């Protein structure tokens, strides 16, 4: 989700609708307690060799980096290291069937053309090898309204079709890709091609299915719903399905009745009388909370999609909780239970994990693994230990169904650690450890979260008004993701050592050559290197001078070394990464180029900027991760 709107950020929409009182009481204490030297030495003394850039495996003699770091860039293009090349695989509006109209840059399409074309603002994605076919599944998180309605006066919608066009640009695009001489492109009319939109039929599973809070006039059973939207990060299961995670689902609801009372439960999730400009309630009364107050309870979940079966009904899994889901990192515990790590991307919200009751066996029945299990929220302690606090009727005073619907309230009830906007979680395939990107949090140490929980600085979120973000890592006890406790440390504290010499300079593995802000996407490659994508301030001024456009870096878990690998075009974020089965192509998401109107990526000239998925390959044909 775009970090840098000139007008107002999406978190700010929430705060405008549901303002949190400013707290000043601990400001002075925090200022006194934190200095770069004080912070680093404080953390370094905790735990045995577990802080950043610890020395674990650091005496390896050969560098795991296979490229030379590139400079920061403010060019309106993608840049990759020497010896690598990039190309476009697919972009917003590309046709998926032979009867789809070609993208029309003048009108930017219609609802009908958009429903038959690749969606807007690609985010999380995964490439599946289905019987030798490369099937790409990509989330289409939201739309650049100024661009998609850029054919209209003031870039505002003029017709209901304009509103429906935007709705059809959301959801998930499934498209087969084919490679010829290193160039990847969509296979028009592939039987795997499918658009999943906010209107696609879905099944609701888990403890909340059928609960009164999920029943609506259109679905009196509370078990069937329509569609998915604002799908941010993703996940993949060992059984070959795709997980699309519903993030800022709230921004699409509005009330036709100014007197309609917004309940505290709706407020916690940012539902208000106004939407964020989409106006979907005008074309679909589901999005009018005055008429359908339970409809928002049917969004904010993880959705499972089977890309191998285009006729399958996607499932919304309530057991995995309801919040502003970023991604879903699926791991297998030692005993075979399925573990899913998930962030809730809002200031001062929580980090979660889900553990299935049943175990996974290859080729076995997986139907209950996402509908029967336990949710936990993370507690990070100052001694660099942490626990997963179970969200149960005993610990929360809520029923299982209520925990699945009002998951934020359950995590508040158990006193989990408020986090600096948890974005993606990724786990190392070569050792049992996981990483979460905490992108930034201007409210840290200043304001409570939307539920009124105070958000003082804490060891895992150590900076007041955190502008740069950090990456936190944990190692579960007994090398088992199923365990309830862990050691943790900070892998990287982003910052600007050119501008600051206090804690805002960042950790010692951040330097003038690799600095960045607002880590967001995370993924491990097959060699155990951590790919880091940013969605941050790209103004290249002040606190952010020298960082340039949003970028992708690679980190070495063993040494903490981080190198910049890719820079994006103007006003984009980099989000989503997956690889071809032979690992010779990396697919990287370029989202909202020209978010404020200053890009012509990827087609140049005077063209309309379009979100796109690019390929990156080594010129020598070797795998790149
Ligand atoms: Fe859609 Fe938290 O990024
Ligand atoms: Ca994003
Ligand atoms: Ca994100
Ligand atoms: Ca983000």
Coordinates of C-alpha atoms and ligand atoms in Angstrom, one line a residue, residues 1-2 123 141-142 232 247 326 423 520 535 573 575 591-592, ligand 2:
X1 CA 0.0 0.0 0.0
X2 CA 1.5 3.3 -1.1
X123 CA 1.5 -6.9 -5.1
X141 CA -4.1 -4.7 -4.3
X142 CA -5.7 -1.4 -5.2
X232 CA -1.5 -7.3 -0.3
X247 CA -5.3 -5.9 4.0
X326 CA 0.0 -8.4 5.0
X423 CA 4.5 -6.2 6.9
X520 CA 8.1 -4.1 3.4
X535 CA 7.8 0.9 0.2
X573 CA 7.2 0.7 -4.5
X575 CA 6.6 -5.5 -3.8
X591 CA 3.6 -1.2 -7.9
X592 CA 2.2 2.3 -8.5
Ligands
LIG2 CA1 2.2 -2.1 -0.8

